[in-house]
Short mmCIF file of C-alpha atoms in Angstrom, two decimals:
data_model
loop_
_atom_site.label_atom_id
_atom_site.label_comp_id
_atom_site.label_asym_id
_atom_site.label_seq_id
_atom_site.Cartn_x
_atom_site.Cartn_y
_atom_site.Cartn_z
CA UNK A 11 -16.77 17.78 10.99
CA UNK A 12 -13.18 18.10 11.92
CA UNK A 13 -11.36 14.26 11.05
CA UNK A 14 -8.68 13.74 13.56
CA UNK A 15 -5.38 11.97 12.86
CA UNK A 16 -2.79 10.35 14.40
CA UNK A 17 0.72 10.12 12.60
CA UNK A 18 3.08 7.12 13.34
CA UNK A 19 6.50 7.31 12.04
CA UNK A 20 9.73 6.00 13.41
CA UNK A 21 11.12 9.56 11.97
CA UNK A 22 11.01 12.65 13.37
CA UNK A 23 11.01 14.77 10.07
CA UNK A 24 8.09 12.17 8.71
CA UNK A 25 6.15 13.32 11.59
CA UNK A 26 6.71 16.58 11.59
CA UNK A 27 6.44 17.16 8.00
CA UNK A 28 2.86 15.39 7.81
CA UNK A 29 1.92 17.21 10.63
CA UNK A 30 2.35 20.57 8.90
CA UNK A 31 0.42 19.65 5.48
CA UNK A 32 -2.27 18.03 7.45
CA UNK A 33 -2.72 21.01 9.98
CA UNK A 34 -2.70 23.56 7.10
CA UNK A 35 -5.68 22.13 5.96
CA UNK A 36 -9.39 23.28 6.62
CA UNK A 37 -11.48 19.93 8.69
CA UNK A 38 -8.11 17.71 9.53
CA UNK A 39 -6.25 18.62 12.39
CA UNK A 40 -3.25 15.96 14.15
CA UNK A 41 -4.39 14.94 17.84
CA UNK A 42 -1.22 12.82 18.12
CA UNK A 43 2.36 11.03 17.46
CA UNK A 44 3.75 8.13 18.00
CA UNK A 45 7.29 7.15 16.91
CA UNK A 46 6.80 3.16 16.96
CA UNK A 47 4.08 0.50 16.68
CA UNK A 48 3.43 0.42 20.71
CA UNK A 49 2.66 4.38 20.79
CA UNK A 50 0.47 4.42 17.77
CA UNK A 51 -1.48 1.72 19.79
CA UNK A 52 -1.84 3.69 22.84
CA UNK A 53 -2.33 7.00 21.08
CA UNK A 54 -5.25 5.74 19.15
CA UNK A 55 -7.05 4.24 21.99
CA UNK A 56 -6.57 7.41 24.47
CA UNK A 57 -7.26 9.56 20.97
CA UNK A 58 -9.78 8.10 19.23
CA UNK A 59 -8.94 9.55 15.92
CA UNK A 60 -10.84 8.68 12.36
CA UNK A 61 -7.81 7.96 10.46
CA UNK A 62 -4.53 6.57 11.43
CA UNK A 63 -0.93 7.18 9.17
CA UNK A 64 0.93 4.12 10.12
CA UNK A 65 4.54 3.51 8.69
CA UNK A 66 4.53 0.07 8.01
CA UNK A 67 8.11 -0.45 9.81
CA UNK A 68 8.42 0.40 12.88
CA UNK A 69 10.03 -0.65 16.08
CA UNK A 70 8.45 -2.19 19.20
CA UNK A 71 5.26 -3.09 17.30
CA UNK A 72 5.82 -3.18 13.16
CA UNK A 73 2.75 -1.77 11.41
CA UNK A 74 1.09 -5.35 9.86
CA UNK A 75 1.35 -6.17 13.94
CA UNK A 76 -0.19 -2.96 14.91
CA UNK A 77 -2.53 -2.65 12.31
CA UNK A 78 -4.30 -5.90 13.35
CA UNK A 79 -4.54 -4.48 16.83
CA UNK A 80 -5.77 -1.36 15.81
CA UNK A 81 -8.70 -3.44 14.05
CA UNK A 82 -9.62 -5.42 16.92
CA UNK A 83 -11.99 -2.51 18.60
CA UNK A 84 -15.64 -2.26 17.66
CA UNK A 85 -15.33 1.16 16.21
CA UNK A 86 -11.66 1.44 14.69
CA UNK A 87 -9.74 4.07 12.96
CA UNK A 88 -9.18 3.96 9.19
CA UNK A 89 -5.62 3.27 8.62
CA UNK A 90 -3.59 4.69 5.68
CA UNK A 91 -0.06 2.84 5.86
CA UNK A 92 2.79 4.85 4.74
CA UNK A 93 5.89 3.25 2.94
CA UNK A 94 8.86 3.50 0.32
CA UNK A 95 8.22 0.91 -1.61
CA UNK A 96 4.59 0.20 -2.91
CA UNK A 97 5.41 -3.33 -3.47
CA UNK A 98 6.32 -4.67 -0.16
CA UNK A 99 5.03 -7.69 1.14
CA UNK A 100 4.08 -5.40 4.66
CA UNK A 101 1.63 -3.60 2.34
CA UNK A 102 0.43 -6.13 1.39
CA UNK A 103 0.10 -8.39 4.28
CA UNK A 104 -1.60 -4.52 5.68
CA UNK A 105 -3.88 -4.52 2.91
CA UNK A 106 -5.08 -7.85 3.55
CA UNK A 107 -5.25 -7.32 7.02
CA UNK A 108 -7.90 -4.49 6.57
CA UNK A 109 -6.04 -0.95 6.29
CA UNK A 110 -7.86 1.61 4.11
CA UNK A 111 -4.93 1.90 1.51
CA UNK A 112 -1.58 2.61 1.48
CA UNK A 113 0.58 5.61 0.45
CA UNK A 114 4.03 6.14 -0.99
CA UNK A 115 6.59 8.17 1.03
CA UNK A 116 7.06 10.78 -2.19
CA UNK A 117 3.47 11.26 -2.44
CA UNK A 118 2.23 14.64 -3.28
CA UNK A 119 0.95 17.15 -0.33
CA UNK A 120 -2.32 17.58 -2.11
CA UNK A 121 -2.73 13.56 -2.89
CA UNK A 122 -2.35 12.81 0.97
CA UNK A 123 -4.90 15.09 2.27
CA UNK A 124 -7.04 13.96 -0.39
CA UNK A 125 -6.47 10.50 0.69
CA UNK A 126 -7.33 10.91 4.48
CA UNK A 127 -10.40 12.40 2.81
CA UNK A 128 -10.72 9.57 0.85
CA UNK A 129 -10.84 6.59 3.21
CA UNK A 130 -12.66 8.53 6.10
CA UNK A 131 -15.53 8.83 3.59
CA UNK A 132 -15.37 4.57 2.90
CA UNK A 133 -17.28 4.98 -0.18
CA UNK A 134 -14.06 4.76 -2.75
CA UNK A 135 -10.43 2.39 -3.48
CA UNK A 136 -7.73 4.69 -2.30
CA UNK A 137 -5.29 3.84 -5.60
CA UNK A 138 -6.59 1.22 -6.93
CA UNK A 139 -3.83 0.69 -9.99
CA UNK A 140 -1.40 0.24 -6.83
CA UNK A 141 -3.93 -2.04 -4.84
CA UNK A 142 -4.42 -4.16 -8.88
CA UNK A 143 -0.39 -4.49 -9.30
CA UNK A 144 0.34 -5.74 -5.55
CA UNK A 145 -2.39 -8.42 -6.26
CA UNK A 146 -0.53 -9.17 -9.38
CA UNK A 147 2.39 -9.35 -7.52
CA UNK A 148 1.54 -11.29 -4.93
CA UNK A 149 -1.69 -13.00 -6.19
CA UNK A 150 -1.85 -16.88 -4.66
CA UNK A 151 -4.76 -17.75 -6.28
CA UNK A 152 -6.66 -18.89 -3.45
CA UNK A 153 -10.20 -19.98 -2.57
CA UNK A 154 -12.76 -17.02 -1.42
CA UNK A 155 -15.92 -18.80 -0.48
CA UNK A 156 -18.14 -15.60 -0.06
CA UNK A 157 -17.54 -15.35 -3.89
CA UNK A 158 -19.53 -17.92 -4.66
CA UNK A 159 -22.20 -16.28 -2.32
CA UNK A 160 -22.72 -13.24 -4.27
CA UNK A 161 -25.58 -12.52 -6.03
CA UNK A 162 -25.68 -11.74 -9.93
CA UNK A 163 -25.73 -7.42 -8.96
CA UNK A 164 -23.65 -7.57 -6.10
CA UNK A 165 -20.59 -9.27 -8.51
CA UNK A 166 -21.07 -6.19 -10.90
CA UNK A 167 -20.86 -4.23 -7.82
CA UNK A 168 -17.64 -6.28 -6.61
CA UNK A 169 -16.18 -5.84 -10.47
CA UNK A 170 -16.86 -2.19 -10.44
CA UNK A 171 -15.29 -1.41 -6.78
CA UNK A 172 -11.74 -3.06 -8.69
CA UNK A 173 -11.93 -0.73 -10.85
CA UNK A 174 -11.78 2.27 -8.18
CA UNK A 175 -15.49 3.64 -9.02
CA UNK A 176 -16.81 5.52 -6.26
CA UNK A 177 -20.16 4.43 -4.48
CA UNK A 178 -21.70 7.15 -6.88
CA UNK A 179 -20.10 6.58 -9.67
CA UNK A 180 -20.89 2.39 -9.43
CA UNK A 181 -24.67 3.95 -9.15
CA UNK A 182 -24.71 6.02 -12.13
CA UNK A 183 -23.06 2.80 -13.69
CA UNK A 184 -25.70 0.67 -12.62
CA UNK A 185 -28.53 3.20 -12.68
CA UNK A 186 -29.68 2.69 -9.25
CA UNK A 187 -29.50 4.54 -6.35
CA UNK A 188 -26.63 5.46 -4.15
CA UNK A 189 -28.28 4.32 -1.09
CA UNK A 190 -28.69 0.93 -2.80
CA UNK A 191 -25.43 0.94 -3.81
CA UNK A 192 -24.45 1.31 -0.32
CA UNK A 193 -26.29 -1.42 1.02
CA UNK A 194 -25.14 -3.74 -2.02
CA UNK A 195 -20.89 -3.07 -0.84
CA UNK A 196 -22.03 -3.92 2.43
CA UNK A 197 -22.97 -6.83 1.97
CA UNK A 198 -20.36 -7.68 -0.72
CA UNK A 199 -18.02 -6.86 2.40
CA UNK A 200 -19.93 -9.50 4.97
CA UNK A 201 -20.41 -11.82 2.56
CA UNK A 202 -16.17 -11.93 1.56
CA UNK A 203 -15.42 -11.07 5.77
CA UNK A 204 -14.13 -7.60 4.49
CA UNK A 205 -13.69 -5.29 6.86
CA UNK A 206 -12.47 -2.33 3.94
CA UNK A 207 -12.81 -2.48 0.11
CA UNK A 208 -9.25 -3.19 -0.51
CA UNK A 209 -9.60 -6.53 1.31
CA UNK A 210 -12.82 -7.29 -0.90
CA UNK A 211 -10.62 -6.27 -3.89
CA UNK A 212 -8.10 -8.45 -3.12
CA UNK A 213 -10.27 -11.45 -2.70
CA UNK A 214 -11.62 -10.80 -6.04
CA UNK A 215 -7.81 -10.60 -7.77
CA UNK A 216 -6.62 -13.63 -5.79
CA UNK A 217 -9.77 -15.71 -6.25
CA UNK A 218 -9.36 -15.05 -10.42
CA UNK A 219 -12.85 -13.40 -9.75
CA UNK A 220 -11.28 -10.10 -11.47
CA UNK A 221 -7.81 -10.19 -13.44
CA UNK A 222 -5.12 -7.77 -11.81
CA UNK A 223 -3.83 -7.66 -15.51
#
């Protein structure tokens, strides 16, 4: 299966640059641009693509705005925001709002495509040293009620997924099946109202559930 994209960037070079490594590449293939938070919007809804590169400042619409838009639809996009600086409060405020990850504007061809193929698959944390430091960094230390929900296997499961583990690797951990695995993030996800891992991540560094340090 082919995963469509759509690139959002305020800059034409950004665009044009991610268009070429993305296009290069065997199953991804760019359906659209948009150059600020209102065309992203539109593009994705007339588009449909899987994954979405949004720059997380933009005009019109800025990304955190967009982003939450994007996530309103039954089926969204996964979103991979793009940005200069990994520790800004927009990625943050993203990454809590339910994007897939984030990615740093001097990121390596290779580590982007491997990223789109990352989050379309849903079964890994895209960076998750970068996810553990912004929680450090912006940590508030508040109250996650679904923690106290979880059951005793479906915390190890929670404490595995900060520590990046795949869905298979958490199995092999755990010496159980994928497929249970599977069916133990989702409901670690319901239970915390996560839409993507990083948001059940960062419920589990801000609740003191799992230390960032």
């Amino acid at each position: 299966m082919t995963l469509r994209v759509v690139i959002a960037d305020d800059e034409d070079l950004t665009r044009t640059g991610l268009r070429i490594i993305i296009d290069s590449e065997p199953g991804l293939t760019v359906v659209g641009e948009a150059a600020d938070g209102a065309g992203a919007l539109t593009a994705a809804r007339e588009l449909r693509p899987d994954v979405v590169l949004m720059d997380v400042r933009m005009p019109a619409v800025d990304g955190v705005q967009a982003v939450r838009h994007l996530l309103s639809p039954p089926e969204p996009p996964k979103i991979i925001v793009i940005t200069t600086f990994g520790n800004d409060d927009l990625v943050y405020e993203a990454l809590r709002a339910g994007v897939s990850g984030f990615l740093l504007r001097r990121t390596r061809p290779d580590e982007l495509v491997q990223a789109i193929r990352t989050v379309a698959a849903g079964d890994r944390l895209l960076f998750p040293s970068a996810v553990r430091t912004l929680a450090a960094l912006h940590g508030d230390g508040r109250t996650v009620p679904g923690i106290g929900r979880l059951t005793e296997r479906e915390a190890d499961v929670l404490r595995l997924m900060a520590r990046g583990l795949s869905n298979g690797e958490i199995a092999v951990e755990l010496a159980v099946g994928t497929d249970v695995i599977r069916t133990h993030v989702s409901d670690v996800l319901s239970k915390l109202d996560a839409r993507e891992r990083p948001q059940a991540v960062i419920a589990a560094y801000e609740s003191g559930f799992v230390s960032p340090r």
